[in-house]
Amino acid sequence: MKPGKTVSLLWGLRSFCASHGCRYCYFGTVAEHSMQMPTQLGVLSHLSPNDLTTEQVLAFAGTLADSPVGRVFLAGGEPLLWRPIIKLIEILKTGGLEVVVCTSGVALNRADLCDQLIELGVDAVSVSLDSADPVHNDRWRPPRREGDGWKAVVSGISALLESRGPAPRPKVGIYSVITARNLTDIIAVPELAVALGCDYAVPQPIALDPGHKLAKALSLTPERAPELRQHFDELYAAELPLVLPERAYARQVASAVTKPTDLVPGCFGGDTLFFVQPDGTVWDCPSGLKIAATAPERHRTIKDTAARDVFPAPTGCGADCSLFSVDCVNMWPLTGFPVLSPTGAEAHRA
């Protein structure tokens, strides 16, 4: 990122995901929330009626150039199926920001969309794919429309890479949710990423509330920590030709699995990283523990305001946080994101 522009923003643009109905999505499920909407502060829902309007989103985006924000991760719901997405990316790139699109990958099968992402100078596209096994992936990440499962996601990745050709950007990578049922995908998905020609891969530990109906079946427990470490060791030992999170990330994952909470001195949450929900609410990070502990006077919104008034200049020191958990460990790869740090002439796919 540019000097003085060291803040990263994870921006959940829309509530509804039009492509997939992931059974462990942190937005919950449409079926469950159709019967009872969540009322807890900060809890997301695909059925939220309070998403910012297109005009509000674009107006705020236009103020980011005059703020400490240098990188924006566009997430959702599925951002590439939101019609104004190209206009939003155009505003962000015109403002000199790095843009990373987080997507299910299905929309990448549209040649016109791939061309637009490349022409606008999108810096990276992170595609969600949870397993190298199509059956496992589609069981837990079922598509809303027939034909939009594992094969369509892989096809979308290949389409974007083919459209990009030898150009250095956008970088293309795969994010995968790791549960007690697919620990072998810690290395299998990065191997698939290499076979497809991707630039990076990030295995993410699942984070479910203890009361979640899938917590018992899928959560990574302390008993699985040795196996978890083993697979991460195998991943780094393989020296695959793509960018991975720094090895410290693997230790953080194992620590988060074995301890309910821990202390992080000088955490970046609320200093160089912020999380924005579809209704415009701003949090220091997406951690449910952190959100619940946020004092009312720190509740903020991007609605009808300018970015420089919401995101202060970072100190670079952060603040000590005793709420480190598996719910926030996934934020570490976002703040470093070494895939956007070129070495030489974009060497080693970095």
Coordinates of C-alpha atoms in Angstrom, one line a residue, residues 19-343:
S19 CA -24.8 -17.9 -5.7
H20 CA -24.4 -20.3 -2.7
G21 CA -26.1 -21.3 0.5
C22 CA -23.1 -22.4 2.5
R23 CA -24.3 -24.4 5.5
Y24 CA -21.8 -22.8 7.9
C25 CA -21.9 -19.2 6.6
Y26 CA -21.3 -16.6 9.2
F27 CA -24.4 -14.8 7.8
G28 CA -26.5 -17.7 8.9
T29 CA -28.9 -19.4 6.5
V30 CA -32.0 -18.1 4.8
A31 CA -34.1 -21.0 6.0
E32 CA -33.3 -20.4 9.7
H33 CA -33.7 -16.6 9.5
S34 CA -37.0 -16.9 7.6
M35 CA -38.4 -18.4 10.8
Q36 CA -36.5 -16.1 13.3
M37 CA -34.4 -13.2 12.4
P38 CA -31.4 -12.6 14.7
T39 CA -31.6 -9.5 16.9
Q40 CA -28.2 -9.5 18.5
L41 CA -25.9 -6.5 17.7
G42 CA -23.6 -7.2 14.9
V43 CA -25.1 -10.6 13.9
L44 CA -25.5 -10.8 10.2
S45 CA -28.3 -12.2 8.1
H46 CA -28.8 -12.9 4.4
L47 CA -32.3 -11.4 4.8
S48 CA -31.3 -8.1 6.2
P49 CA -33.6 -5.3 5.0
N50 CA -31.2 -2.6 6.1
D51 CA -28.4 -2.7 3.5
L52 CA -27.1 0.6 2.4
T53 CA -28.5 1.9 -0.9
T54 CA -26.3 1.9 -4.0
E55 CA -26.1 5.6 -3.8
Q56 CA -24.9 5.5 -0.2
V57 CA -22.3 2.8 -1.0
L58 CA -20.9 4.7 -4.0
A59 CA -20.9 8.1 -2.2
F60 CA -18.9 6.6 0.6
A61 CA -16.5 4.9 -1.8
G62 CA -15.8 8.2 -3.4
T63 CA -14.4 9.6 0.0
L64 CA -11.9 6.7 0.6
A65 CA -9.3 8.4 -1.6
D66 CA -9.0 11.1 1.0
S67 CA -8.5 8.8 4.0
P68 CA -5.9 6.4 5.5
V69 CA -7.5 3.5 3.7
G70 CA -5.2 1.9 1.1
R71 CA -6.7 -1.5 0.5
V72 CA -10.3 -2.7 0.3
F73 CA -11.5 -6.3 0.4
L74 CA -14.9 -6.4 -1.3
A75 CA -17.0 -9.3 0.1
G76 CA -20.6 -10.0 0.7
G77 CA -22.9 -11.8 0.1
E78 CA -21.6 -12.4 -3.4
P79 CA -20.2 -9.1 -4.7
L80 CA -19.8 -10.0 -8.3
L81 CA -23.6 -10.6 -8.7
W82 CA -24.4 -7.1 -7.4
R83 CA -25.0 -5.0 -10.5
P84 CA -23.2 -1.8 -9.4
I85 CA -20.0 -3.7 -8.5
I86 CA -18.1 -2.5 -11.6
K87 CA -18.9 1.1 -10.9
L88 CA -17.8 0.7 -7.3
I89 CA -14.5 -0.9 -8.3
E90 CA -14.0 1.9 -10.8
I91 CA -14.4 4.5 -8.1
L92 CA -12.0 2.7 -5.8
K93 CA -9.3 2.2 -8.4
T94 CA -9.6 5.8 -9.6
G95 CA -9.0 6.8 -6.0
G96 CA -5.7 4.9 -6.0
L97 CA -6.8 2.1 -3.7
E98 CA -5.8 -1.6 -3.9
V99 CA -8.9 -3.7 -4.5
V100 CA -9.3 -7.4 -3.6
V101 CA -12.5 -9.1 -4.7
C102 CA -13.7 -12.0 -2.5
T103 CA -16.1 -14.2 -4.6
S104 CA -17.6 -17.6 -4.9
G105 CA -16.1 -17.7 -8.4
V106 CA -19.2 -18.6 -10.4
A107 CA -19.6 -15.1 -12.0
L108 CA -16.1 -15.4 -13.4
N109 CA -17.5 -17.6 -16.1
R110 CA -18.7 -14.4 -17.8
A111 CA -16.0 -13.3 -20.2
D112 CA -17.1 -9.7 -20.1
L113 CA -16.9 -9.6 -16.3
C114 CA -13.3 -11.0 -16.3
D115 CA -12.3 -8.5 -18.9
Q116 CA -13.7 -5.6 -16.8
L117 CA -11.9 -6.7 -13.7
I118 CA -8.6 -6.9 -15.6
E119 CA -9.2 -3.5 -17.4
L120 CA -10.0 -1.8 -14.1
G121 CA -6.8 -3.0 -12.6
V122 CA -8.3 -5.1 -9.8
D123 CA -5.3 -6.2 -7.7
A124 CA -6.5 -9.7 -6.6
V125 CA -9.5 -12.0 -6.8
S126 CA -9.9 -14.5 -3.9
V127 CA -12.2 -17.4 -4.7
S128 CA -13.9 -19.5 -2.1
L129 CA -13.5 -23.2 -2.6
D130 CA -13.5 -25.5 0.4
S131 CA -12.2 -28.8 -1.0
A132 CA -10.3 -30.4 -3.8
D133 CA -13.1 -33.0 -3.6
P134 CA -16.2 -31.8 -5.6
V135 CA -18.6 -33.9 -3.5
H136 CA -17.4 -32.6 -0.2
N137 CA -17.3 -29.0 -1.4
D138 CA -20.8 -29.1 -2.8
R139 CA -22.2 -30.8 0.2
W140 CA -21.2 -28.0 2.5
R141 CA -21.2 -25.1 0.0
P142 CA -24.3 -26.0 -2.1
P143 CA -25.0 -23.7 -5.0
R144 CA -28.4 -22.0 -5.2
R145 CA -28.6 -22.8 -8.9
E146 CA -28.0 -26.2 -10.5
G147 CA -24.7 -26.2 -12.3
D148 CA -23.0 -23.6 -10.1
G149 CA -21.1 -26.0 -7.9
W150 CA -17.5 -27.0 -7.7
K151 CA -17.0 -27.5 -11.5
A152 CA -18.4 -24.0 -12.2
V153 CA -16.1 -22.4 -9.6
V154 CA -13.0 -24.1 -11.0
S155 CA -14.1 -23.1 -14.5
G156 CA -14.5 -19.5 -13.3
I157 CA -11.0 -19.5 -11.9
S158 CA -9.6 -20.9 -15.1
A159 CA -11.5 -18.4 -17.2
L160 CA -10.1 -15.4 -15.2
L161 CA -6.5 -16.8 -15.4
E162 CA -6.9 -17.3 -19.2
S163 CA -8.3 -13.8 -19.6
R164 CA -5.4 -12.4 -17.6
G165 CA -2.8 -14.2 -19.6
P166 CA 0.8 -13.0 -18.8
A167 CA -0.4 -9.8 -17.1
P168 CA 0.7 -9.4 -13.5
R169 CA -2.7 -8.6 -12.1
P170 CA -5.2 -9.5 -10.8
K171 CA -3.5 -12.1 -8.6
V172 CA -5.9 -15.1 -8.3
G173 CA -6.1 -17.3 -5.2
I174 CA -8.3 -19.7 -3.3
Y175 CA -9.6 -19.4 0.2
S176 CA -10.8 -22.7 1.8
V177 CA -12.7 -23.3 5.0
I178 CA -11.0 -26.0 7.0
T179 CA -13.2 -28.1 9.3
A180 CA -12.9 -31.4 11.2
R181 CA -14.1 -33.1 8.1
N182 CA -11.5 -31.8 5.5
L183 CA -8.2 -31.3 7.3
T184 CA -6.4 -32.9 4.3
D185 CA -7.6 -29.9 2.2
I186 CA -5.0 -27.8 4.0
I187 CA -2.6 -29.1 1.4
A188 CA -5.0 -30.5 -1.2
V189 CA -6.6 -27.2 -2.1
P190 CA -3.2 -25.4 -2.5
E191 CA -2.1 -28.3 -4.7
L192 CA -5.2 -27.7 -6.8
A193 CA -4.5 -24.0 -6.9
V194 CA -1.0 -24.8 -8.3
A195 CA -2.5 -27.1 -11.0
L196 CA -4.9 -24.3 -12.0
G197 CA -2.1 -21.7 -12.2
C198 CA -3.2 -19.6 -9.2
D199 CA -1.0 -17.2 -7.3
Y200 CA -1.9 -17.9 -3.7
A201 CA -4.0 -20.1 -1.3
V202 CA -5.2 -19.5 2.2
P203 CA -6.6 -22.3 4.4
Q204 CA -9.0 -20.8 7.0
P205 CA -10.2 -22.5 10.2
I206 CA -13.9 -22.6 10.6
A207 CA -15.4 -20.4 13.3
L208 CA -18.8 -21.5 14.7
D209 CA -20.5 -20.4 17.9
P210 CA -20.7 -23.3 20.4
G211 CA -24.5 -23.3 20.0
H212 CA -24.4 -23.6 16.2
K213 CA -26.1 -26.8 15.0
L214 CA -22.9 -27.8 13.1
A215 CA -20.4 -26.9 15.8
K216 CA -20.1 -30.4 17.1
A217 CA -19.7 -32.0 13.7
L218 CA -17.3 -29.4 12.1
S219 CA -15.5 -27.4 14.7
L220 CA -11.7 -27.9 15.1
T221 CA -11.2 -29.1 18.7
P222 CA -8.0 -29.2 20.8
E223 CA -7.8 -33.0 20.1
R224 CA -7.3 -32.2 16.4
A225 CA -4.5 -29.7 17.0
P226 CA -1.7 -32.3 16.4
E227 CA -3.2 -33.3 13.0
L228 CA -3.8 -29.7 12.2
R229 CA -0.1 -28.8 12.8
Q230 CA 1.0 -31.9 10.8
H231 CA -1.0 -30.8 7.7
F232 CA 0.3 -27.3 7.9
D233 CA 3.8 -28.6 8.2
E234 CA 3.3 -30.7 5.1
L235 CA 2.0 -27.7 3.3
Y236 CA 5.0 -25.5 4.0
A237 CA 7.4 -28.4 3.5
A238 CA 6.0 -29.0 0.0
E239 CA 7.3 -25.6 -1.2
L240 CA 4.6 -25.2 -3.7
P241 CA 5.1 -22.4 -6.3
L242 CA 2.5 -20.1 -4.9
V243 CA 2.2 -17.6 -2.1
L244 CA 0.9 -18.8 1.3
P245 CA 0.3 -16.9 4.6
E246 CA 3.4 -16.6 6.7
R247 CA 4.2 -19.7 8.8
A248 CA 3.2 -17.7 11.9
Y249 CA -0.3 -18.0 10.7
A250 CA -0.3 -21.8 11.1
R251 CA 0.8 -21.3 14.7
Q252 CA -2.0 -18.8 15.2
V253 CA -4.5 -21.3 13.9
A254 CA -3.3 -24.0 16.2
S255 CA -3.3 -21.6 19.1
A256 CA -6.9 -20.5 18.4
V257 CA -8.1 -24.1 18.2
T258 CA -6.5 -25.0 21.6
K259 CA -7.5 -21.9 23.5
P260 CA -10.9 -20.3 23.7
T261 CA -9.3 -16.8 23.9
D262 CA -5.9 -15.3 24.2
L263 CA -4.1 -12.0 24.4
V264 CA -2.8 -10.2 21.4
P265 CA -0.5 -7.3 22.2
G266 CA -1.0 -4.4 19.8
C267 CA -3.7 -6.0 17.7
F268 CA -4.3 -4.3 14.3
G269 CA -8.1 -4.4 14.8
G270 CA -9.4 -0.9 14.9
D271 CA -6.0 0.5 13.9
T272 CA -5.0 -0.8 10.5
L273 CA -8.0 -3.1 9.9
F274 CA -11.8 -2.4 10.0
F275 CA -14.9 -4.4 9.2
V276 CA -18.0 -2.8 7.5
Q277 CA -21.3 -4.6 7.5
P278 CA -23.8 -4.3 4.7
D279 CA -25.9 -1.8 6.7
G280 CA -22.8 0.4 7.0
T281 CA -22.0 -0.5 10.6
V282 CA -18.2 -0.3 11.3
W283 CA -16.4 -2.6 13.7
D284 CA -12.7 -3.0 14.6
C285 CA -12.8 -6.6 13.3
P286 CA -15.4 -9.2 12.4
S287 CA -14.9 -11.1 15.7
G288 CA -18.2 -11.8 17.4
L289 CA -16.4 -11.5 20.8
K290 CA -15.0 -8.1 19.8
I291 CA -18.3 -6.8 18.5
A292 CA -20.1 -7.9 21.6
A293 CA -17.5 -6.1 23.8
T294 CA -17.6 -2.8 21.8
A295 CA -18.8 0.0 23.9
P296 CA -21.9 2.0 22.6
E297 CA -19.8 5.1 22.2
R298 CA -17.6 3.3 19.7
H299 CA -20.5 2.3 17.5
R300 CA -20.0 3.9 14.1
T301 CA -21.4 3.8 10.5
I302 CA -20.2 4.8 7.1
K303 CA -23.8 5.9 6.2
D304 CA -23.9 9.5 5.0
T305 CA -20.3 10.2 6.2
A306 CA -16.8 10.5 4.8
A307 CA -14.1 7.9 5.3
R308 CA -11.6 10.3 6.9
D309 CA -14.2 10.9 9.7
V310 CA -14.6 7.2 10.3
F311 CA -11.1 5.8 10.0
P312 CA -8.4 7.7 12.0
A313 CA -4.8 7.8 11.0
P314 CA -3.3 4.5 12.3
T315 CA -0.8 4.6 15.1
G316 CA 0.8 1.4 13.8
C317 CA 0.8 0.1 17.4
G318 CA -2.7 -1.0 17.7
A319 CA -4.3 -1.9 21.1
D320 CA -3.9 -5.0 23.3
C321 CA -6.8 -7.4 22.8
S322 CA -7.6 -10.3 25.1
L323 CA -10.3 -11.7 22.7
F324 CA -8.1 -13.4 20.1
S325 CA -10.0 -16.5 19.0
V326 CA -10.6 -18.8 16.0
D327 CA -13.3 -16.2 15.1
C328 CA -10.6 -13.6 14.2
V329 CA -7.5 -15.6 13.3
N330 CA -8.5 -15.4 9.6
M331 CA -7.8 -11.6 9.7
W332 CA -4.1 -12.1 9.8
P333 CA -3.6 -13.0 6.1
L334 CA -5.7 -9.9 5.2
T335 CA -3.4 -7.4 6.9
G336 CA -0.2 -8.8 5.5
F337 CA -1.5 -10.1 2.2
P338 CA 2.1 -10.7 0.8
V339 CA 0.7 -11.7 -2.6
L340 CA 0.4 -7.9 -3.4
S341 CA 4.1 -7.3 -2.5
P342 CA 5.9 -7.8 -5.9
T343 CA 9.4 -9.1 -5.9

